[in-house]
């Protein structure tokens, strides 16, 4: 495997940004003549692009899979064009894939593109796949922040309310907006194919467990192709290190299609 620490300039953000990329290394004497399937792997609220390598063995886990892994950084943006801040949604959904594919041999085919993340990144993964179902064959949320953020307007933590307002704007307008994964799920179900496969897991001791149960019920009511797992676990890396291996085994690498 090859690990790249990539620093580059984002015209959307007007910032120098970073991502880490894991690529399968061709055998000695061979040249790669095809583009690679890719997992876009997203970080949580207090993390950055290095966290999956620091806290899990993701490079070792993907070694036998012939799978590229792209790990970008988006600050505390919730993968959103912030109401008071930068346009991280435009960056992550439009600019980053274009730039990454210009730097590395990454496939553009829907059947070979997957997205996953933890906590804030689980929200971002489902948001990407449900907004652009024609781009992603599968998405995985690990302990995802699958919330109706309108409820956070009533939080007893004024700093949290202020931060969520800077990100999403008026929280009362969150339901039915392009940031609402419940609304996005309804839109995908209404349109029909293509519908990405979804994987969702959460520990039963996690503070986001009830939110995950609520999204699970919503997706099942809509008839979305959801694989759900739960078990003992908190909002901790020991849980995510185990579950990312479950996600990798679940990815439809051999039988993905364009439908």
mmCIF file of C-alpha atoms in Angstrom:
data_model
loop_
_atom_site.group_PDB
_atom_site.id
_atom_site.type_symbol
_atom_site.label_atom_id
_atom_site.label_comp_id
_atom_site.label_asym_id
_atom_site.label_seq_id
_atom_site.Cartn_x
_atom_site.Cartn_y
_atom_site.Cartn_z
ATOM 1 C CA UNK A 1 0.000 0.000 0.000
ATOM 2 C CA UNK A 2 1.030 3.610 -0.563
ATOM 3 C CA UNK A 3 0.063 6.455 1.774
ATOM 4 C CA UNK A 4 -0.014 10.019 0.449
ATOM 5 C CA UNK A 5 -0.213 13.150 2.605
ATOM 6 C CA UNK A 6 -1.643 15.605 0.108
ATOM 7 C CA UNK A 7 -1.645 19.369 0.613
ATOM 8 C CA UNK A 8 -3.328 21.505 -2.032
ATOM 9 C CA UNK A 9 -5.323 24.675 -2.579
ATOM 10 C CA UNK A 10 -9.120 24.818 -2.599
ATOM 11 C CA UNK A 11 -10.566 27.566 -4.767
ATOM 12 C CA UNK A 12 -13.980 26.992 -3.179
ATOM 13 C CA UNK A 13 -12.679 27.501 0.360
ATOM 14 C CA UNK A 14 -9.898 29.960 -0.505
ATOM 15 C CA UNK A 15 -7.711 27.837 1.750
ATOM 16 C CA UNK A 16 -4.799 25.484 1.631
ATOM 17 C CA UNK A 17 -6.288 22.129 2.643
ATOM 18 C CA UNK A 18 -5.177 18.562 3.297
ATOM 19 C CA UNK A 19 -6.260 15.021 2.656
ATOM 20 C CA UNK A 20 -4.650 11.626 3.157
ATOM 21 C CA UNK A 21 -4.984 8.975 0.485
ATOM 22 C CA UNK A 22 -4.299 5.242 0.639
ATOM 23 C CA UNK A 23 -3.655 3.526 -2.704
ATOM 24 C CA UNK A 24 -2.998 -0.115 -3.551
ATOM 25 C CA UNK A 25 0.574 -0.515 -4.748
ATOM 26 C CA UNK A 26 1.010 -2.413 -8.042
ATOM 27 C CA UNK A 27 3.196 -5.536 -7.925
ATOM 28 C CA UNK A 28 6.860 -4.999 -8.889
ATOM 29 C CA UNK A 29 7.274 -4.532 -12.624
ATOM 30 C CA UNK A 30 3.584 -3.951 -13.269
ATOM 31 C CA UNK A 31 1.883 -0.753 -14.275
ATOM 32 C CA UNK A 32 -1.664 0.123 -13.277
ATOM 33 C CA UNK A 33 -3.821 0.418 -16.388
ATOM 34 C CA UNK A 34 -7.194 0.893 -14.699
ATOM 35 C CA UNK A 35 -8.801 3.277 -12.277
ATOM 36 C CA UNK A 36 -9.388 2.225 -8.712
ATOM 37 C CA UNK A 37 -12.609 1.836 -6.749
ATOM 38 C CA UNK A 38 -12.613 4.403 -3.963
ATOM 39 C CA UNK A 39 -13.956 4.827 -0.454
ATOM 40 C CA UNK A 40 -14.409 8.442 0.598
ATOM 41 C CA UNK A 41 -13.874 8.174 4.364
ATOM 42 C CA UNK A 42 -15.103 11.080 6.490
ATOM 43 C CA UNK A 43 -14.093 12.248 9.962
ATOM 44 C CA UNK A 44 -16.117 13.349 12.978
ATOM 45 C CA UNK A 45 -16.701 16.733 14.580
ATOM 46 C CA UNK A 46 -13.494 17.077 16.611
ATOM 47 C CA UNK A 47 -11.217 15.213 14.192
ATOM 48 C CA UNK A 48 -9.352 15.785 10.940
ATOM 49 C CA UNK A 49 -8.106 13.881 7.874
ATOM 50 C CA UNK A 50 -5.490 11.957 9.892
ATOM 51 C CA UNK A 51 -7.802 10.421 12.470
ATOM 52 C CA UNK A 52 -8.775 7.171 10.722
ATOM 53 C CA UNK A 53 -5.109 6.217 10.377
ATOM 54 C CA UNK A 54 -4.216 7.272 13.908
ATOM 55 C CA UNK A 55 -7.061 5.428 15.646
ATOM 56 C CA UNK A 56 -7.695 2.410 13.382
ATOM 57 C CA UNK A 57 -5.718 0.073 11.155
ATOM 58 C CA UNK A 58 -7.569 1.219 8.029
ATOM 59 C CA UNK A 59 -4.502 0.863 5.784
ATOM 60 C CA UNK A 60 -4.017 -2.748 6.854
ATOM 61 C CA UNK A 61 -7.735 -3.504 6.539
ATOM 62 C CA UNK A 62 -7.964 -2.341 2.904
ATOM 63 C CA UNK A 63 -4.684 -3.896 1.767
ATOM 64 C CA UNK A 64 -6.248 -7.048 0.225
ATOM 65 C CA UNK A 65 -9.184 -5.174 -1.311
ATOM 66 C CA UNK A 66 -7.646 -3.220 -4.230
ATOM 67 C CA UNK A 67 -9.480 -0.185 -2.840
ATOM 68 C CA UNK A 68 -8.350 3.432 -2.644
ATOM 69 C CA UNK A 69 -9.313 5.435 0.450
ATOM 70 C CA UNK A 70 -9.582 9.221 0.400
ATOM 71 C CA UNK A 71 -9.721 10.984 3.781
ATOM 72 C CA UNK A 72 -10.374 14.753 3.549
ATOM 73 C CA UNK A 73 -10.638 17.411 6.260
ATOM 74 C CA UNK A 74 -13.647 19.706 6.654
ATOM 75 C CA UNK A 75 -13.155 21.303 10.091
ATOM 76 C CA UNK A 76 -16.382 21.386 12.215
ATOM 77 C CA UNK A 77 -18.602 22.173 9.231
ATOM 78 C CA UNK A 78 -21.014 19.212 9.262
ATOM 79 C CA UNK A 79 -20.208 18.849 5.554
ATOM 80 C CA UNK A 80 -22.330 21.934 4.904
ATOM 81 C CA UNK A 81 -22.147 25.267 3.117
ATOM 82 C CA UNK A 82 -22.156 27.080 6.414
ATOM 83 C CA UNK A 83 -24.578 29.918 7.106
ATOM 84 C CA UNK A 84 -21.664 31.812 8.676
ATOM 85 C CA UNK A 85 -18.520 30.235 7.364
ATOM 86 C CA UNK A 86 -17.097 28.405 4.430
ATOM 87 C CA UNK A 87 -18.667 26.327 1.657
ATOM 88 C CA UNK A 88 -17.564 22.894 2.790
ATOM 89 C CA UNK A 89 -20.490 21.119 1.108
ATOM 90 C CA UNK A 90 -19.539 22.508 -2.297
ATOM 91 C CA UNK A 91 -15.946 21.578 -1.547
ATOM 92 C CA UNK A 92 -16.642 17.988 -0.468
ATOM 93 C CA UNK A 93 -19.310 17.208 -3.070
ATOM 94 C CA UNK A 94 -17.900 18.979 -6.130
ATOM 95 C CA UNK A 95 -14.355 20.313 -5.924
ATOM 96 C CA UNK A 96 -12.680 17.567 -3.907
ATOM 97 C CA UNK A 97 -13.737 14.605 -6.129
ATOM 98 C CA UNK A 98 -12.609 16.489 -9.246
ATOM 99 C CA UNK A 99 -9.238 17.395 -7.770
ATOM 100 C CA UNK A 100 -8.652 13.971 -6.206
ATOM 101 C CA UNK A 101 -9.322 12.266 -9.546
ATOM 102 C CA UNK A 102 -6.887 14.624 -11.241
ATOM 103 C CA UNK A 103 -4.189 13.695 -8.711
ATOM 104 C CA UNK A 104 -4.842 9.938 -8.399
ATOM 105 C CA UNK A 105 -6.277 7.101 -10.570
ATOM 106 C CA UNK A 106 -9.724 7.058 -8.949
ATOM 107 C CA UNK A 107 -12.773 5.670 -10.705
ATOM 108 C CA UNK A 108 -15.712 7.906 -11.588
ATOM 109 C CA UNK A 109 -18.096 4.965 -11.972
ATOM 110 C CA UNK A 110 -20.990 4.853 -9.539
ATOM 111 C CA UNK A 111 -20.434 1.136 -8.950
ATOM 112 C CA UNK A 112 -16.904 1.886 -7.726
ATOM 113 C CA UNK A 113 -17.614 4.857 -5.443
ATOM 114 C CA UNK A 114 -18.523 4.472 -1.780
ATOM 115 C CA UNK A 115 -18.684 6.891 1.144
ATOM 116 C CA UNK A 116 -18.501 6.236 4.886
ATOM 117 C CA UNK A 117 -17.910 8.191 8.058
ATOM 118 C CA UNK A 118 -18.329 8.329 11.812
ATOM 119 C CA UNK A 119 -20.490 10.678 13.884
ATOM 120 C CA UNK A 120 -20.519 13.983 11.949
ATOM 121 C CA UNK A 121 -18.949 12.008 9.105
ATOM 122 C CA UNK A 122 -21.759 9.445 9.240
ATOM 123 C CA UNK A 123 -24.175 12.297 8.683
ATOM 124 C CA UNK A 124 -21.954 13.549 5.848
ATOM 125 C CA UNK A 125 -21.782 10.117 4.230
ATOM 126 C CA UNK A 126 -25.560 9.678 4.133
ATOM 127 C CA UNK A 127 -26.008 13.288 3.029
ATOM 128 C CA UNK A 128 -23.666 12.747 0.064
ATOM 129 C CA UNK A 129 -25.190 9.457 -1.021
ATOM 130 C CA UNK A 130 -28.800 10.597 -0.612
ATOM 131 C CA UNK A 131 -28.172 13.913 -2.389
ATOM 132 C CA UNK A 132 -26.278 12.281 -5.248
ATOM 133 C CA UNK A 133 -27.544 8.688 -5.482
ATOM 134 C CA UNK A 134 -26.353 8.587 -9.071
ATOM 135 C CA UNK A 135 -22.739 8.961 -7.868
ATOM 136 C CA UNK A 136 -22.457 6.474 -4.992
ATOM 137 C CA UNK A 137 -23.261 2.778 -4.922
ATOM 138 C CA UNK A 138 -23.172 2.558 -1.126
ATOM 139 C CA UNK A 139 -22.860 4.659 2.016
ATOM 140 C CA UNK A 140 -22.108 3.754 5.628
ATOM 141 C CA UNK A 141 -22.798 5.691 8.802
ATOM 142 C CA UNK A 142 -21.005 4.655 12.007
ATOM 143 C CA UNK A 143 -22.658 6.231 15.069
ATOM 144 C CA UNK A 144 -23.899 8.930 12.731
ATOM 145 C CA UNK A 145 -25.238 12.307 13.856
ATOM 146 C CA UNK A 146 -28.513 11.544 12.076
ATOM 147 C CA UNK A 147 -30.449 14.266 13.846
ATOM 148 C CA UNK A 148 -33.214 16.722 13.242
ATOM 149 C CA UNK A 149 -31.086 19.717 14.208
ATOM 150 C CA UNK A 150 -34.184 21.854 14.721
ATOM 151 C CA UNK A 151 -34.389 20.117 18.107
ATOM 152 C CA UNK A 152 -31.009 21.555 19.049
ATOM 153 C CA UNK A 153 -32.515 25.048 19.177
ATOM 154 C CA UNK A 154 -33.821 24.008 22.600
ATOM 155 C CA UNK A 155 -30.458 22.810 23.879
ATOM 156 C CA UNK A 156 -29.389 24.002 27.324
ATOM 157 C CA UNK A 157 -25.875 24.559 25.938
ATOM 158 C CA UNK A 158 -25.822 28.065 24.405
ATOM 159 C CA UNK A 159 -22.414 27.482 22.798
ATOM 160 C CA UNK A 160 -23.763 24.439 20.958
ATOM 161 C CA UNK A 161 -26.848 26.346 19.779
ATOM 162 C CA UNK A 162 -24.610 29.158 18.542
ATOM 163 C CA UNK A 163 -22.337 26.739 16.685
ATOM 164 C CA UNK A 164 -25.207 24.862 15.035
ATOM 165 C CA UNK A 165 -26.765 28.185 14.034
ATOM 166 C CA UNK A 166 -23.489 29.298 12.449
ATOM 167 C CA UNK A 167 -23.492 26.059 10.470
ATOM 168 C CA UNK A 168 -27.136 25.559 9.513
ATOM 169 C CA UNK A 169 -28.654 29.014 9.970
ATOM 170 C CA UNK A 170 -32.090 29.295 11.565
ATOM 171 C CA UNK A 171 -32.506 25.846 13.103
ATOM 172 C CA UNK A 172 -36.285 26.096 12.811
ATOM 173 C CA UNK A 173 -35.824 25.915 9.021
ATOM 174 C CA UNK A 174 -33.745 22.730 9.153
ATOM 175 C CA UNK A 175 -36.563 20.183 8.491
ATOM 176 C CA UNK A 176 -37.109 19.751 4.770
ATOM 177 C CA UNK A 177 -33.877 21.552 3.876
ATOM 178 C CA UNK A 178 -31.021 20.121 1.735
ATOM 179 C CA UNK A 179 -29.190 19.411 5.027
ATOM 180 C CA UNK A 180 -31.964 17.184 6.401
ATOM 181 C CA UNK A 181 -31.085 13.508 5.782
ATOM 182 C CA UNK A 182 -34.643 12.459 6.660
ATOM 183 C CA UNK A 183 -35.959 14.700 3.879
ATOM 184 C CA UNK A 184 -33.231 13.512 1.495
ATOM 185 C CA UNK A 185 -34.167 9.882 2.200
ATOM 186 C CA UNK A 186 -37.786 10.680 1.321
ATOM 187 C CA UNK A 187 -36.694 12.305 -1.931
ATOM 188 C CA UNK A 188 -34.600 9.298 -2.953
ATOM 189 C CA UNK A 189 -37.413 6.880 -2.132
ATOM 190 C CA UNK A 190 -39.877 8.985 -4.116
ATOM 191 C CA UNK A 191 -37.634 9.178 -7.188
ATOM 192 C CA UNK A 192 -36.750 5.481 -7.161
ATOM 193 C CA UNK A 193 -33.617 4.127 -8.856
ATOM 194 C CA UNK A 194 -30.795 4.714 -8.416
ATOM 195 C CA UNK A 195 -30.897 4.102 -4.674
ATOM 196 C CA UNK A 196 -27.587 3.593 -2.871
ATOM 197 C CA UNK A 197 -27.201 0.737 -0.436
ATOM 198 C CA UNK A 198 -27.025 2.004 3.129
ATOM 199 C CA UNK A 199 -25.227 0.592 6.141
ATOM 200 C CA UNK A 200 -25.888 1.984 9.611
ATOM 201 C CA UNK A 201 -24.495 0.969 12.984
ATOM 202 C CA UNK A 202 -24.461 2.452 16.458
ATOM 203 C CA UNK A 203 -23.484 1.294 19.922
ATOM 204 C CA UNK A 204 -26.345 0.879 22.367
ATOM 205 C CA UNK A 205 -24.544 3.061 24.949
ATOM 206 C CA UNK A 206 -23.891 5.850 22.447
ATOM 207 C CA UNK A 207 -25.515 9.243 23.102
ATOM 208 C CA UNK A 208 -26.643 9.184 19.447
ATOM 209 C CA UNK A 209 -28.327 5.782 19.765
ATOM 210 C CA UNK A 210 -31.894 7.139 19.868
ATOM 211 C CA UNK A 211 -31.250 9.288 16.796
ATOM 212 C CA UNK A 212 -29.954 6.239 14.966
ATOM 213 C CA UNK A 213 -33.007 4.204 15.907
ATOM 214 C CA UNK A 214 -35.208 6.984 14.602
ATOM 215 C CA UNK A 215 -33.401 7.158 11.253
ATOM 216 C CA UNK A 216 -33.451 3.363 10.952
ATOM 217 C CA UNK A 217 -37.230 3.347 11.387
ATOM 218 C CA UNK A 218 -37.592 6.150 8.856
ATOM 219 C CA UNK A 219 -35.458 4.379 6.235
ATOM 220 C CA UNK A 220 -37.290 1.101 6.749
ATOM 221 C CA UNK A 221 -40.673 2.819 6.405
ATOM 222 C CA UNK A 222 -39.476 4.258 3.086
ATOM 223 C CA UNK A 223 -38.269 0.842 1.931
ATOM 224 C CA UNK A 224 -34.656 1.908 1.489
ATOM 225 C CA UNK A 225 -32.017 -0.849 1.223
ATOM 226 C CA UNK A 226 -30.631 -0.491 4.740
ATOM 227 C CA UNK A 227 -28.363 -2.891 6.604
ATOM 228 C CA UNK A 228 -28.478 -2.044 10.310
ATOM 229 C CA UNK A 229 -26.321 -3.357 13.147
ATOM 230 C CA UNK A 230 -26.179 -2.487 16.812
ATOM 231 C CA UNK A 231 -24.513 -3.888 19.876
ATOM 232 C CA UNK A 232 -22.663 -2.859 23.022
ATOM 233 C CA UNK A 233 -20.556 0.218 22.460
ATOM 234 C CA UNK A 234 -20.127 3.900 23.189
ATOM 235 C CA UNK A 235 -18.960 6.844 21.073
ATOM 236 C CA UNK A 236 -15.379 5.552 21.070
ATOM 237 C CA UNK A 237 -12.680 4.410 18.666
ATOM 238 C CA UNK A 238 -12.609 0.827 19.887
ATOM 239 C CA UNK A 239 -16.150 0.514 18.532
ATOM 240 C CA UNK A 240 -15.400 2.262 15.213
ATOM 241 C CA UNK A 241 -12.210 0.281 14.638
ATOM 242 C CA UNK A 242 -14.252 -2.916 14.860
ATOM 243 C CA UNK A 243 -17.159 -1.627 12.797
ATOM 244 C CA UNK A 244 -15.145 -0.177 9.920
ATOM 245 C CA UNK A 245 -14.034 -3.742 9.272
ATOM 246 C CA UNK A 246 -17.705 -4.726 9.067
ATOM 247 C CA UNK A 247 -18.290 -1.876 6.632
ATOM 248 C CA UNK A 248 -15.407 -2.932 4.400
ATOM 249 C CA UNK A 249 -16.709 -6.511 4.299
ATOM 250 C CA UNK A 250 -20.170 -5.175 3.395
ATOM 251 C CA UNK A 251 -19.082 -2.927 0.526
ATOM 252 C CA UNK A 252 -20.407 -4.205 -2.844
ATOM 253 C CA UNK A 253 -16.985 -4.301 -4.491
ATOM 254 C CA UNK A 254 -17.616 -7.422 -6.547
ATOM 255 C CA UNK A 255 -21.231 -6.997 -7.538
ATOM 256 C CA UNK A 256 -21.833 -3.259 -7.671
ATOM 257 C CA UNK A 257 -23.838 -2.115 -10.663
ATOM 258 C CA UNK A 258 -25.086 1.114 -12.199
ATOM 259 C CA UNK A 259 -28.661 0.693 -10.974
#
